[in-house]
Amino acid sequence: AELDAEIMAEMDKMLSDKFDTMTGTIADLQGNWSTSCTADDTNSFFTIERLVISGNTLYQEEIVYPGANCESPIMQLNGTMLSVKLDGSTQFTDETSGYKVSGKLLSADITVLNSDFASALNEQSFCGIDSWEKDVAFDMFGKNCGDEGEIFIKNAVTYAAYRVIGNKLYFESSQSE
């Protein structure tokens, strides 16, 4: 719990700083990145994602909203990867190149930020949980939380791919290569 408190304090400090625009290799990714309000794959929800890369640690925060104006958040997802390192180059589906990154998953949690949304998740037993409450973080380790059956495993090697085009970072993570 003490380590988690330290990580959260550091993340809060970093997230409160201005988000810098950076380019280049993984060494150049040090700092803060943020997306604009973006629709999810189904256009059902909208998200703002923040990444903080400090040394070899990556903090990821995704805030979910019900509308395109990204007001009144309903859920927040947080994750921390340790021992982050560059694993070489990769090719994206649009034939542009980027880099593979790996690291150990230290934390993964979801906090519901809206009581009505908590009730809806409880009705669905989202991630196998039927006791969602507003402003209560749930550890996602060992939970099945997706259509693809993704289960988060503590200290599992997690993979990501990124590329920088101009001043924009494109980043996607998963637990498989």
PDB file of C-alpha atoms in Angstrom, residues 94-172:
ATOM      1  CA  ASP A  94      -1.360   1.470 -42.108  1.00  0.00           C
ATOM      2  CA  GLU A  95       2.231   0.537 -43.082  1.00  0.00           C
ATOM      3  CA  THR A  96       3.868   3.252 -41.006  1.00  0.00           C
ATOM      4  CA  SER A  97       6.636   2.269 -38.634  1.00  0.00           C
ATOM      5  CA  GLY A  98       6.841   2.611 -34.884  1.00  0.00           C
ATOM      6  CA  TYR A  99       8.449   1.001 -31.863  1.00  0.00           C
ATOM      7  CA  LYS A 100       7.618  -1.911 -29.595  1.00  0.00           C
ATOM      8  CA  VAL A 101       7.750  -1.301 -25.858  1.00  0.00           C
ATOM      9  CA  SER A 102       7.475  -3.774 -22.985  1.00  0.00           C
ATOM     10  CA  GLY A 103       7.224  -3.534 -19.220  1.00  0.00           C
ATOM     11  CA  LYS A 104       5.840  -5.298 -16.150  1.00  0.00           C
ATOM     12  CA  LEU A 105       2.267  -4.462 -15.173  1.00  0.00           C
ATOM     13  CA  LEU A 106       2.334  -3.225 -11.564  1.00  0.00           C
ATOM     14  CA  SER A 107      -1.219  -1.899 -11.188  1.00  0.00           C
ATOM     15  CA  ALA A 108      -4.521  -1.851 -13.038  1.00  0.00           C
ATOM     16  CA  ASP A 109      -7.685  -0.437 -11.528  1.00  0.00           C
ATOM     17  CA  ILE A 110     -11.051   1.022 -12.474  1.00  0.00           C
ATOM     18  CA  THR A 111     -12.977   3.668 -10.554  1.00  0.00           C
ATOM     19  CA  VAL A 112     -16.599   4.445 -11.435  1.00  0.00           C
ATOM     20  CA  LEU A 113     -17.316   8.181 -11.197  1.00  0.00           C
ATOM     21  CA  ASN A 114     -21.105   8.173 -11.587  1.00  0.00           C
ATOM     22  CA  SER A 115     -23.719   6.372  -9.411  1.00  0.00           C
ATOM     23  CA  ASP A 116     -26.078   5.590 -12.305  1.00  0.00           C
ATOM     24  CA  PHE A 117     -23.208   4.116 -14.303  1.00  0.00           C
ATOM     25  CA  ALA A 118     -22.184   2.022 -11.256  1.00  0.00           C
ATOM     26  CA  SER A 119     -25.737   0.609 -11.126  1.00  0.00           C
ATOM     27  CA  ALA A 120     -25.613  -0.233 -14.844  1.00  0.00           C
ATOM     28  CA  LEU A 121     -22.266  -2.017 -14.408  1.00  0.00           C
ATOM     29  CA  ASN A 122     -23.658  -3.955 -11.443  1.00  0.00           C
ATOM     30  CA  GLU A 123     -26.607  -5.153 -13.547  1.00  0.00           C
ATOM     31  CA  GLN A 124     -24.124  -6.487 -16.124  1.00  0.00           C
ATOM     32  CA  SER A 125     -21.636  -7.812 -13.527  1.00  0.00           C
ATOM     33  CA  PHE A 126     -18.986  -5.925 -15.513  1.00  0.00           C
ATOM     34  CA  CYS A 127     -15.590  -7.618 -15.066  1.00  0.00           C
ATOM     35  CA  GLY A 128     -17.367 -10.180 -12.873  1.00  0.00           C
ATOM     36  CA  ILE A 129     -18.067  -7.510 -10.250  1.00  0.00           C
ATOM     37  CA  ASP A 130     -21.596  -6.719  -9.067  1.00  0.00           C
ATOM     38  CA  SER A 131     -20.683  -4.318  -6.248  1.00  0.00           C
ATOM     39  CA  TRP A 132     -19.484  -1.243  -8.168  1.00  0.00           C
ATOM     40  CA  GLU A 133     -19.731   1.996  -6.170  1.00  0.00           C
ATOM     41  CA  LYS A 134     -19.063   5.590  -7.092  1.00  0.00           C
ATOM     42  CA  ASP A 135     -15.486   6.714  -6.300  1.00  0.00           C
ATOM     43  CA  VAL A 136     -14.308   3.248  -5.187  1.00  0.00           C
ATOM     44  CA  ALA A 137     -11.311   1.828  -7.073  1.00  0.00           C
ATOM     45  CA  PHE A 138     -11.425  -1.857  -7.984  1.00  0.00           C
ATOM     46  CA  ASP A 139      -8.239  -3.797  -8.632  1.00  0.00           C
ATOM     47  CA  MET A 140      -8.557  -5.451 -12.043  1.00  0.00           C
ATOM     48  CA  PHE A 141      -5.956  -8.175 -11.565  1.00  0.00           C
ATOM     49  CA  GLY A 142      -7.501 -11.540 -12.381  1.00  0.00           C
ATOM     50  CA  LYS A 143     -10.701  -9.992 -13.756  1.00  0.00           C
ATOM     51  CA  ASN A 144     -12.073 -10.730 -17.239  1.00  0.00           C
ATOM     52  CA  CYS A 145     -12.996  -7.276 -18.511  1.00  0.00           C
ATOM     53  CA  GLY A 146     -13.458  -7.413 -22.219  1.00  0.00           C
ATOM     54  CA  ASP A 147     -14.975  -8.952 -25.285  1.00  0.00           C
ATOM     55  CA  GLU A 148     -11.612 -10.527 -26.026  1.00  0.00           C
ATOM     56  CA  GLY A 149     -11.308 -12.077 -22.552  1.00  0.00           C
ATOM     57  CA  GLU A 150      -8.381  -9.919 -21.456  1.00  0.00           C
ATOM     58  CA  ILE A 151      -7.356 -10.701 -17.895  1.00  0.00           C
ATOM     59  CA  PHE A 152      -4.865  -8.427 -16.165  1.00  0.00           C
ATOM     60  CA  ILE A 153      -2.055 -10.283 -14.371  1.00  0.00           C
ATOM     61  CA  LYS A 154       0.217  -8.527 -11.883  1.00  0.00           C
ATOM     62  CA  ASN A 155       3.875  -8.428 -12.977  1.00  0.00           C
ATOM     63  CA  ALA A 156       2.945  -9.870 -16.385  1.00  0.00           C
ATOM     64  CA  VAL A 157       4.995  -8.496 -19.233  1.00  0.00           C
ATOM     65  CA  THR A 158       2.762  -6.044 -21.070  1.00  0.00           C
ATOM     66  CA  TYR A 159       3.448  -4.841 -24.576  1.00  0.00           C
ATOM     67  CA  ALA A 160       2.762  -1.582 -26.305  1.00  0.00           C
ATOM     68  CA  ALA A 161       3.465   0.004 -29.630  1.00  0.00           C
ATOM     69  CA  TYR A 162       3.980   3.667 -30.247  1.00  0.00           C
ATOM     70  CA  ARG A 163       4.918   6.072 -32.950  1.00  0.00           C
ATOM     71  CA  VAL A 164       5.353   9.790 -33.046  1.00  0.00           C
ATOM     72  CA  ILE A 165       4.117  11.709 -36.073  1.00  0.00           C
ATOM     73  CA  GLY A 166       4.848  15.407 -35.883  1.00  0.00           C
ATOM     74  CA  ASN A 167       4.009  16.309 -32.328  1.00  0.00           C
ATOM     75  CA  LYS A 168       1.488  13.479 -31.769  1.00  0.00           C
ATOM     76  CA  LEU A 169       2.070  10.239 -29.892  1.00  0.00           C
ATOM     77  CA  TYR A 170       0.122   7.150 -30.983  1.00  0.00           C
ATOM     78  CA  PHE A 171       0.119   4.484 -28.261  1.00  0.00           C
ATOM     79  CA  GLU A 172      -1.635   1.150 -27.841  1.00  0.00           C
TER      80      GLU A 172
END
